[in-house]
mmCIF file of C-alpha atoms and ligand atoms in Angstrom:
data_model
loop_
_atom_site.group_PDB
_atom_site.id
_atom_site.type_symbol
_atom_site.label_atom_id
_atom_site.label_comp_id
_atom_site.label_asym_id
_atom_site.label_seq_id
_atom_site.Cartn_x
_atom_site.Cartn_y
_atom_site.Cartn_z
ATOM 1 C CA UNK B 1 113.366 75.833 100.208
ATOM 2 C CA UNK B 2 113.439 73.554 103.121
ATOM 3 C CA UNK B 3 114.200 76.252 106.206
ATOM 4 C CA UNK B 4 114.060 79.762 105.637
ATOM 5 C CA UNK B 5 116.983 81.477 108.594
ATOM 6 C CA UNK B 6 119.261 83.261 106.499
ATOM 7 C CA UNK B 7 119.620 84.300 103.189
ATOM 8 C CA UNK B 8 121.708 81.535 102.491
ATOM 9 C CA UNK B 9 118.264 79.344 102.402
ATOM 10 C CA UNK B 10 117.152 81.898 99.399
ATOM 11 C CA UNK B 11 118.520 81.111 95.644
ATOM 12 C CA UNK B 12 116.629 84.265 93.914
ATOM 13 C CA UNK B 13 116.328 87.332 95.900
ATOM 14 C CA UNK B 14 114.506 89.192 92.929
ATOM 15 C CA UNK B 15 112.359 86.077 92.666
ATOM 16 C CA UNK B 16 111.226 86.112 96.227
ATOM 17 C CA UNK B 17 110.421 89.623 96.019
ATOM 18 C CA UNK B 18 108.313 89.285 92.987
ATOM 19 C CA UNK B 19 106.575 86.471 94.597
ATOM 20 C CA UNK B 20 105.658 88.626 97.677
ATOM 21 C CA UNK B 21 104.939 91.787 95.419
ATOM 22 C CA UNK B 22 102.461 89.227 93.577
ATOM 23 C CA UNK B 23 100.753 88.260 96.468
ATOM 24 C CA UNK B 24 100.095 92.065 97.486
ATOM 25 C CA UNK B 25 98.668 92.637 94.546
ATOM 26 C CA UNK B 26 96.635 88.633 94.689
ATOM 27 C CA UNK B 27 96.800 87.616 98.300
ATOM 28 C CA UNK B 28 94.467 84.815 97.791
ATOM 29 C CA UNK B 29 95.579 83.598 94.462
ATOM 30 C CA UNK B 30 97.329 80.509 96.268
ATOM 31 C CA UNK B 31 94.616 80.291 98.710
ATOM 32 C CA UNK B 32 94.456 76.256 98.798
ATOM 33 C CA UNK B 33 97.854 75.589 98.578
ATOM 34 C CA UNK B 34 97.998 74.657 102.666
ATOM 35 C CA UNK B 35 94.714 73.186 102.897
ATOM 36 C CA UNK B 36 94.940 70.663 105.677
ATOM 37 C CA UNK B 37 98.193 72.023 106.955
ATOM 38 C CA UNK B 38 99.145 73.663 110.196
ATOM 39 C CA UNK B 39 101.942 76.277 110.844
ATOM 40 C CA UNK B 40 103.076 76.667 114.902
ATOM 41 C CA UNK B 41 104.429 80.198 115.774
ATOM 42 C CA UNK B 42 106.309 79.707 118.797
ATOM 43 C CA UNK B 43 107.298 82.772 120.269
ATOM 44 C CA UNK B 44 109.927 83.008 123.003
ATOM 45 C CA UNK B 45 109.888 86.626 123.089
ATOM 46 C CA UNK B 46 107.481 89.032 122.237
ATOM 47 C CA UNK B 47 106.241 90.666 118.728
ATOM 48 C CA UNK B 48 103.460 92.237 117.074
ATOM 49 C CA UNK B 49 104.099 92.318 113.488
ATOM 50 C CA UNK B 50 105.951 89.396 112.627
ATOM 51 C CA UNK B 51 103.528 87.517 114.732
ATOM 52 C CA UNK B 52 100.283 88.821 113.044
ATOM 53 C CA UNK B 53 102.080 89.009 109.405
ATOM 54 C CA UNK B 54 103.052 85.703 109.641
ATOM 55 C CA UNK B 55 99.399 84.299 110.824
ATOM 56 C CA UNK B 56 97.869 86.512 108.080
ATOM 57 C CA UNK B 57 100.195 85.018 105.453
ATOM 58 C CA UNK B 58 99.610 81.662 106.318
ATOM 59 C CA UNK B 59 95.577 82.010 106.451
ATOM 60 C CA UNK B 60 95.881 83.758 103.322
ATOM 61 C CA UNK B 61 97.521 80.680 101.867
ATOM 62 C CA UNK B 62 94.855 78.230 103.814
ATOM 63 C CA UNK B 63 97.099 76.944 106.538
ATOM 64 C CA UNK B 64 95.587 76.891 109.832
ATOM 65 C CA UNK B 65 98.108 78.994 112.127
ATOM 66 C CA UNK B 66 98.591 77.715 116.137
ATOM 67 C CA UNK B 67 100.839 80.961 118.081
ATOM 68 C CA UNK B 68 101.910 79.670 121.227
ATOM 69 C CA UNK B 69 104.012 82.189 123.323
ATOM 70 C CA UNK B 70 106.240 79.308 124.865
ATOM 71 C CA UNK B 71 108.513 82.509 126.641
ATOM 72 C CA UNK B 72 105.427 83.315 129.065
ATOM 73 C CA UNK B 73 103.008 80.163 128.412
ATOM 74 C CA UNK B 74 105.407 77.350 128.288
ATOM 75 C CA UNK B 75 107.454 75.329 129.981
ATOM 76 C CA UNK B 76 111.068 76.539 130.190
ATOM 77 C CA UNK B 77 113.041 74.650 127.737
ATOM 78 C CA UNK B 78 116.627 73.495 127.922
ATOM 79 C CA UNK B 79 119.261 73.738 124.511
ATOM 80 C CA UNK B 80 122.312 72.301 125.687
ATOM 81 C CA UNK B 81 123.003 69.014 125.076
ATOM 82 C CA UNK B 82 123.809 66.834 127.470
ATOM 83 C CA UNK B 83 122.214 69.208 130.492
ATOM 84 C CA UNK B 84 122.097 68.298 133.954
ATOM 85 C CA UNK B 85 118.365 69.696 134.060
ATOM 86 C CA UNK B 86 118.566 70.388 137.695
ATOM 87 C CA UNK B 87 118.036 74.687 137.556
ATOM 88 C CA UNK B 88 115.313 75.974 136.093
ATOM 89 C CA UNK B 89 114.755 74.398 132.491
ATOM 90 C CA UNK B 90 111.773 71.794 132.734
ATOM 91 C CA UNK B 91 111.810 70.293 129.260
ATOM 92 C CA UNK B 92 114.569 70.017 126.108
ATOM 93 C CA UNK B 93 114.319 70.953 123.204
ATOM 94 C CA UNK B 94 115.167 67.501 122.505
ATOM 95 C CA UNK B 95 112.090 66.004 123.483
ATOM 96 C CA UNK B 96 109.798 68.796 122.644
ATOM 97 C CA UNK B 97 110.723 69.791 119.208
ATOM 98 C CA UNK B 98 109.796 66.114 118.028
ATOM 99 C CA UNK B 99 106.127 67.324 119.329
ATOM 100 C CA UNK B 100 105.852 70.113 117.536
ATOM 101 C CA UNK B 101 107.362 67.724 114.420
ATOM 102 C CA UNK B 102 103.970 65.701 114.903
ATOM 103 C CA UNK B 103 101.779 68.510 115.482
ATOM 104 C CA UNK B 104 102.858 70.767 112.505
ATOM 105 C CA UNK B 105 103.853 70.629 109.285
ATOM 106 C CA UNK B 106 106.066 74.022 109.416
ATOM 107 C CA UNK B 107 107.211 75.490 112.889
ATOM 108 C CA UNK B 108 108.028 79.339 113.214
ATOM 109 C CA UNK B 109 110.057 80.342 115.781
ATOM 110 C CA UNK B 110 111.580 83.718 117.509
ATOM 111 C CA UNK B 111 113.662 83.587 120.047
ATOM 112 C CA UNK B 112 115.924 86.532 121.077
ATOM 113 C CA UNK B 113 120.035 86.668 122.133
ATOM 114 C CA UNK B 114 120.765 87.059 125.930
ATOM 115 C CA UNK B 115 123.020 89.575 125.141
ATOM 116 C CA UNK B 116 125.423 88.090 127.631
ATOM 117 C CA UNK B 117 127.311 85.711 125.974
ATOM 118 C CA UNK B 118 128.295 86.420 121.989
ATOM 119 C CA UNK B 119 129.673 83.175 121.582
ATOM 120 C CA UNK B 120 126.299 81.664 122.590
ATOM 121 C CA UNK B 121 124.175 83.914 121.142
ATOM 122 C CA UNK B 122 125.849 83.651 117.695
ATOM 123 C CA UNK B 123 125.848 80.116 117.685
ATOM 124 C CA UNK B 124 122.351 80.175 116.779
ATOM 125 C CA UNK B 125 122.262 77.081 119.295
ATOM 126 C CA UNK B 126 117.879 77.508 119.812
ATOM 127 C CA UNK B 127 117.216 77.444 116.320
ATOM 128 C CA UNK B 128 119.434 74.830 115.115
ATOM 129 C CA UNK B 129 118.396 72.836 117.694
ATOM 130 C CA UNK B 130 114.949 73.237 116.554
ATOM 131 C CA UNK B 131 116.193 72.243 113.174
ATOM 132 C CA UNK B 132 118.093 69.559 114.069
ATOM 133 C CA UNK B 133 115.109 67.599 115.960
ATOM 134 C CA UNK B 134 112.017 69.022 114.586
ATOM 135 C CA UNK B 135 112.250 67.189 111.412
ATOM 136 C CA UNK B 136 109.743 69.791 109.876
ATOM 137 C CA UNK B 137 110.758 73.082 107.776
ATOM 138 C CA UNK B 138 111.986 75.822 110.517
ATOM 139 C CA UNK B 139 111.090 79.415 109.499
ATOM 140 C CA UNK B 140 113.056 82.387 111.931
ATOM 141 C CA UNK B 141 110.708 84.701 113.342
ATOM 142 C CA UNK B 142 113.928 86.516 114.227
ATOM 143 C CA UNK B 143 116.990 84.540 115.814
ATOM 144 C CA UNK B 144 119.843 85.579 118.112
ATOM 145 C CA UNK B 145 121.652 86.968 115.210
ATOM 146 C CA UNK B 146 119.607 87.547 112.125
ATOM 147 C CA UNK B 147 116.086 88.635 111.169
ATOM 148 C CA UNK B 148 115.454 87.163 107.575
ATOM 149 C CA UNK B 149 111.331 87.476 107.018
ATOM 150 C CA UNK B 150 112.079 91.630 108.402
ATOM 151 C CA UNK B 151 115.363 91.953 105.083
ATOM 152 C CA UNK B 152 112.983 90.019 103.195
ATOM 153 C CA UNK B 153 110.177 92.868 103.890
ATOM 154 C CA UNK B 154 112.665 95.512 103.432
ATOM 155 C CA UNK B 155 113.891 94.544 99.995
ATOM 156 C CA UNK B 156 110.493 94.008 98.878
ATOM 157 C CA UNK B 157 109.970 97.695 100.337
ATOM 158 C CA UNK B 158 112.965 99.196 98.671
ATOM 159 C CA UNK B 159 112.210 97.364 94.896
ATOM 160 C CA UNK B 160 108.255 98.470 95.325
ATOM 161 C CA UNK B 161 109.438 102.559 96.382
ATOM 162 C CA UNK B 162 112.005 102.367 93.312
ATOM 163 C CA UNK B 163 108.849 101.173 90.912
ATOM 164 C CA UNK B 164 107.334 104.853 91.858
ATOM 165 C CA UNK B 165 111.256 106.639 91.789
ATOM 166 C CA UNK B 166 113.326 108.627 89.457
ATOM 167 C CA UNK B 167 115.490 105.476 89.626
ATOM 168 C CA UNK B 168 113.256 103.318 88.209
ATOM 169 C CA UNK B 169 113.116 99.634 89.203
ATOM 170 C CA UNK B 170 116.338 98.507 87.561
ATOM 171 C CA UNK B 171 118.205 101.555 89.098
ATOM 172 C CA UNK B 172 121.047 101.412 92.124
ATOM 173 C CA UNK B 173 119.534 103.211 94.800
ATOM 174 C CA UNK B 174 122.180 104.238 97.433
ATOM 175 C CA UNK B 175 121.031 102.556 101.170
ATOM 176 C CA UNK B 176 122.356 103.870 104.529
ATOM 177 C CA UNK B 177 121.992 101.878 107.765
ATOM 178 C CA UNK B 178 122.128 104.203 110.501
ATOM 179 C CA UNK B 179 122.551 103.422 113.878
ATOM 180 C CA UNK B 180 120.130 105.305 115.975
ATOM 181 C CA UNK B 181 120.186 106.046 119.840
ATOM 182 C CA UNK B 182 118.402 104.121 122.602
ATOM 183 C CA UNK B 183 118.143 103.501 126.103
ATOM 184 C CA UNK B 184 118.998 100.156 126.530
ATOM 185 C CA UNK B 185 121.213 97.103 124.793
ATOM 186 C CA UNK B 186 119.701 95.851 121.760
ATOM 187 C CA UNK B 187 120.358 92.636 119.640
ATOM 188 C CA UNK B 188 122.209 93.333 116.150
ATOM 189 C CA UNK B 189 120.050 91.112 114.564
ATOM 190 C CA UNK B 190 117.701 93.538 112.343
ATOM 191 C CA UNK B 191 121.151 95.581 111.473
ATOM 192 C CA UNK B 192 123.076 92.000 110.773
ATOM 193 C CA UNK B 193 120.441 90.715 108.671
ATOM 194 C CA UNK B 194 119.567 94.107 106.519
ATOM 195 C CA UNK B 195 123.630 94.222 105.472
ATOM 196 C CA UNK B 196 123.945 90.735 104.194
ATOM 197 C CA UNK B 197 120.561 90.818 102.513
ATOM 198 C CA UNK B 198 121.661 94.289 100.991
ATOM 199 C CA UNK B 199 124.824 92.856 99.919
ATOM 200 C CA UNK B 200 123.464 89.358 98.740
ATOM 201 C CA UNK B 201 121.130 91.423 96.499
ATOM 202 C CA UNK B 202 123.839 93.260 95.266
ATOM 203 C CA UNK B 203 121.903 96.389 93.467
ATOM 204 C CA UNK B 204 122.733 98.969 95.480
ATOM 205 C CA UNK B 205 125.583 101.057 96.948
ATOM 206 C CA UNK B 206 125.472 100.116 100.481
ATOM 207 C CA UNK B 207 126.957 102.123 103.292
ATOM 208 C CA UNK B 208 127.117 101.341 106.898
ATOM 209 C CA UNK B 209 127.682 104.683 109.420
ATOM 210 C CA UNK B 210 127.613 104.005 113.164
ATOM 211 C CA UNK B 211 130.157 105.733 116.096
ATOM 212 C CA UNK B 212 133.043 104.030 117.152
ATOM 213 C CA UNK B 213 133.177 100.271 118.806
ATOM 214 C CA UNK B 214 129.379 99.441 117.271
ATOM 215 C CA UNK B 215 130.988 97.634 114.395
ATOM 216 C CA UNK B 216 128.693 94.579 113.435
ATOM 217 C CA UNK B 217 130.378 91.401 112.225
ATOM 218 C CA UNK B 218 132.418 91.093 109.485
ATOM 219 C CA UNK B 219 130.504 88.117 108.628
ATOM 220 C CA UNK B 220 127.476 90.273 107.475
ATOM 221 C CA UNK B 221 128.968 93.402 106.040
ATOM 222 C CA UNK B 222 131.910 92.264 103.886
ATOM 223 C CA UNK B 223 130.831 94.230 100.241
ATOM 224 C CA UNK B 224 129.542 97.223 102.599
ATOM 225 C CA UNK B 225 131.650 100.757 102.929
ATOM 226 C CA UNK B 226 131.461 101.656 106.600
ATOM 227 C CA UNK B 227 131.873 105.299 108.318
ATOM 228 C CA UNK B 228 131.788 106.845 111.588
ATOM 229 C CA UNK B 229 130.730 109.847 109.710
ATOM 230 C CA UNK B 230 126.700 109.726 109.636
ATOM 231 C CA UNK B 231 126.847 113.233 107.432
ATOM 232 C CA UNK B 232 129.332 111.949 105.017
ATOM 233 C CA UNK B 233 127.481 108.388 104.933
ATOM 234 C CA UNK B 234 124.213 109.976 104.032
ATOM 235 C CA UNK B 235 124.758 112.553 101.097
ATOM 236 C CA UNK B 236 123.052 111.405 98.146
ATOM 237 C CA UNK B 237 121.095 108.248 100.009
ATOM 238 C CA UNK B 238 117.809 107.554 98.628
ATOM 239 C CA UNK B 239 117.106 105.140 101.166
ATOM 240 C CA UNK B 240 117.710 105.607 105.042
ATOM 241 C CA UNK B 241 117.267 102.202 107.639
ATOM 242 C CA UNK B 242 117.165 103.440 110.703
ATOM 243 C CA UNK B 243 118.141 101.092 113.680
ATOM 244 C CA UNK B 244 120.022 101.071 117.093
ATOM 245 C CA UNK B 245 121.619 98.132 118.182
ATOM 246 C CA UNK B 246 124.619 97.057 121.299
ATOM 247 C CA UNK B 247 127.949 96.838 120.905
ATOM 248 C CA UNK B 248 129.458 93.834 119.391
ATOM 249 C CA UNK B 249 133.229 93.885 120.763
ATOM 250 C CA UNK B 250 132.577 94.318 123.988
ATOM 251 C CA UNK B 251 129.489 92.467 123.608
ATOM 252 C CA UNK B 252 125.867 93.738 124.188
ATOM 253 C CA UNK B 253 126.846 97.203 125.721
ATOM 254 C CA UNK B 254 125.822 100.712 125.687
ATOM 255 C CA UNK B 255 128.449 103.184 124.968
ATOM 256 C CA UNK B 256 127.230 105.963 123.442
ATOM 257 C CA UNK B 257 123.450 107.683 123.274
ATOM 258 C CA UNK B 258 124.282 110.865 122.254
ATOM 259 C CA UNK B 259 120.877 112.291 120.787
ATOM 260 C CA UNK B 260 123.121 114.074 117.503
ATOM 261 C CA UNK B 261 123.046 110.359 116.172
ATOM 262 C CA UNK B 262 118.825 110.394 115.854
ATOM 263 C CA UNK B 263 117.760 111.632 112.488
ATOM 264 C CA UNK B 264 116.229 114.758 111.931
ATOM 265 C CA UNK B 265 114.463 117.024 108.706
ATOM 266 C CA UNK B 266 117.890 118.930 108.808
ATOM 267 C CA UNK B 267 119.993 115.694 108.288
ATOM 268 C CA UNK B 268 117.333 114.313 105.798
ATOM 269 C CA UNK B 269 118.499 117.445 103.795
ATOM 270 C CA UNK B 270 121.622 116.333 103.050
ATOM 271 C CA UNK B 271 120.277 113.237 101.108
ATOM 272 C CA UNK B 272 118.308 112.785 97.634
ATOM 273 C CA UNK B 273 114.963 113.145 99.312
ATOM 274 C CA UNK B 274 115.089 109.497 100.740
ATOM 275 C CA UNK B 275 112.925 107.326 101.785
ATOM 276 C CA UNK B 276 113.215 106.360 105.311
ATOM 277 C CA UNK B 277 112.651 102.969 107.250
ATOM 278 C CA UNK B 278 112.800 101.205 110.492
ATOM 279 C CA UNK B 279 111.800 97.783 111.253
ATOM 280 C CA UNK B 280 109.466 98.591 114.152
ATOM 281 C CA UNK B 281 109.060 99.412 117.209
ATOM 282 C CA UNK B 282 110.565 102.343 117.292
ATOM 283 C CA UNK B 283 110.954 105.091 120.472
ATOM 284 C CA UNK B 284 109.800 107.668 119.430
ATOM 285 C CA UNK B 285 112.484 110.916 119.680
ATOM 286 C CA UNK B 286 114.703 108.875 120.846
ATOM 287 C CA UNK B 287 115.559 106.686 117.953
ATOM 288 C CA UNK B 288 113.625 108.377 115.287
ATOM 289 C CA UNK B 289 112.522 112.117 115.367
ATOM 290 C CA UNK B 290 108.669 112.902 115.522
ATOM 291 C CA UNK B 291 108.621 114.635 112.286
ATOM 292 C CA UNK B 292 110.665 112.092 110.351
ATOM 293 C CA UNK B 293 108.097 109.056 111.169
ATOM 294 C CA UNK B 294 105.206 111.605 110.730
ATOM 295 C CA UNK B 295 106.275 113.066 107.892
ATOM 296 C CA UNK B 296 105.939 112.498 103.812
ATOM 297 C CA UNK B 297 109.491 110.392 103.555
ATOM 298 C CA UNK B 298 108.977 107.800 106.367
ATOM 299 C CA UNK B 299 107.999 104.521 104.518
ATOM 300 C CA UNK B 300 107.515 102.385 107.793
ATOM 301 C CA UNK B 301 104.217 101.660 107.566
ATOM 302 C CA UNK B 302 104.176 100.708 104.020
ATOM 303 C CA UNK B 303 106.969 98.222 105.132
ATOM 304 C CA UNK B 304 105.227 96.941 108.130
ATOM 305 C CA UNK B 305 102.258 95.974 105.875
ATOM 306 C CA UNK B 306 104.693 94.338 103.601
ATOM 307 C CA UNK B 307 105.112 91.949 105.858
ATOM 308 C CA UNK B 308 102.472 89.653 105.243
ATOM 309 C CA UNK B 309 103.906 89.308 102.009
ATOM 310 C CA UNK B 310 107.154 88.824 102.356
ATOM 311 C CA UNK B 311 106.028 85.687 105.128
ATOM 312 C CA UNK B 312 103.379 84.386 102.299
ATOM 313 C CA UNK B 313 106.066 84.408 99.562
ATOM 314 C CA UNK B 314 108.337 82.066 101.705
ATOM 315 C CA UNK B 315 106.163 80.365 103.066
ATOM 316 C CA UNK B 316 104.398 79.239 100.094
ATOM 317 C CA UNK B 317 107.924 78.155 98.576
ATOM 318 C CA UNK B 318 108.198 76.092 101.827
ATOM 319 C CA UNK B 319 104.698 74.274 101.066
ATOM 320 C CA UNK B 320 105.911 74.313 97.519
ATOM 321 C CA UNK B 321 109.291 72.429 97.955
ATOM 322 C CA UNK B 322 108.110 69.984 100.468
ATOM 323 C CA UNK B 323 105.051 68.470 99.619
HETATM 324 N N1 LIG F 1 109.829 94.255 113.261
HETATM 325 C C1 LIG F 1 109.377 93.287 114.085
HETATM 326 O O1 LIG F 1 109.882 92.176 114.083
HETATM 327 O O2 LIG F 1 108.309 93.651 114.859
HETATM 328 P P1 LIG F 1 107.751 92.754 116.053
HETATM 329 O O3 LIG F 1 108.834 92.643 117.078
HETATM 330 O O4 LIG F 1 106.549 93.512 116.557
HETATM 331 O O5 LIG F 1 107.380 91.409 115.503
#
């Protein structure tokens, strides 16, 4: 594995997810396999889980791990080639990302879609320009589009819960993702990158439900059966993702917020007892009822802590694969 941004960068789901359920069970079994080598985590928007998971993973594997929150700490950088840096970019990614090539031997990097323009935004410009001048292995923290180390998590998540599950590990669980309400535009990246993990993986009857004009890309849910119907889409599911996220179309919009979206005890009825998940952070009774994230079928923490592992798995294939 040289980058890890999509699942396209991944040639054995299962294995990947036996590798990260190994190192939950061992996390220091491969714990001088990055002696001497440095991982930068360069945030351009904020985080709390991905950026301690990630930092725990790569201690746990003896890399030293340097965060630097380049969105608040940094000087602005500029993506575009060929920029007239006269506004208010100070340095390009051109001449920066070399740096971080000298400094590091992998760079991490989140950086967020302005929601403004979905040509832009799902040209995956920052990180390929990262990629393309870093000359180091590039690991997504989440990008404009996609959020690879939280579908890697959530497939580890979902294969661990059907270990303890009438199902049983080799069994097809059925998955809903569920959009959720909230108050303001979100990126589709954690609901883009859940359906073409889910369908990459292939083991398990995936079904999309969301209202009218929040259709994701095509590009991510071909293999999925999609619904406007959230009742209909969750009879039988064993596993609920919960997630909100803006309007694709007409991009980055809020059209609808209506509360009888957010799942309750009464709609968790309906399905085979599932297990529920969100990718975190989550607003409360807005997105995600009270008594669904405290009660016994929310799975969120659990997934949250699997993390780590998910971040150690690839990132120890990264160390593995390139020296
Ligand atoms: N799920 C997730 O990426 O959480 P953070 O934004 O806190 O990193």
């Amino acid at each position: 594995m040289r980058n890890f941004v999509s699942v396209h960068d991944v040639t054995d789901i299962d294995a990947l997810v036996k590798k990260a359920l190994a190192y939950k069970a061992n996390p220091f079994v491969d714990k001088t396999i990055g002696t001497n080598k440095r991982i930068g985590c360069l945030f351009l928007n904020p985080s709390m889980r991905t950026r301690l998971s990630t930092q725990i993973a790569a201690q746990n594997l003896g890399m030293e791990a340097i965060i630097f929150n380049v969105g608040s700490e940094g000087w602005a950088l500029e993506f575009e080639e060929e920029a007239i840096m006269s506004g208010t970019t100070v340095e390009h990614v051109k001449d920066a990302a070399p740096i971080f090539g000298k400094y590091f031997d992998i760079l991490a990097i989140r950086t967020f879609p302005s929601l403004k323009n979905r040509e832009d935004d799902y040209s995956e410009l920052y990180i390929k320009q990262f990629i393309k001048y870093a000359g180091i292995p590039v690991v997504s923290l989440e990008s404009a589009t996609l959020h690879p180390l939280q579908s890697l998590t959530d497939i580890v998540t979902i294969s661990e819960s059907l270990q303890h599950s009438s199902l049983g590990a080799g069994g097809k669980p059925k998955i809903v993702l569920t959009w959720a309400p909230h108050v303001k535009p979100l990126p589709q990246c954690v609901a883009n990158s859940f359906s073409q993990w889910i369908t990459a993986w292939g083991k398990a009857d995936f079904v999309i439900t969301h209202p009218e004009d929040y259709n994701l890309s095509e590009e991510f849910t071909k293999g999925a059966t999609i619904t406007n119907n959230q009742d209909e889409a969750l009879k039988n599911a064993d596993f609920i993702y919960v997630k909100n996220w803006s309007t694709f179309n007409d991009y980055g919009k809020i059209y609808e917020s209506d509360p009888k979206w957010m799942l309750t005890n009464k709609k968790l009825d309906q399905t085979n007892n599932a297990k529920v998940m969100h990718c975190l952070p989550v607003r409360r009774n807005v997105e995600l009822s009270d008594e669904i994230l405290d009660g016994p079928n929310s799975i969120i923490t659990q997934e949250a802590g699997n993390r780590v592992w998910a971040a150690q798995a690839v990132l120890s294939e990264i160390l593995r694969t390139n020296g």
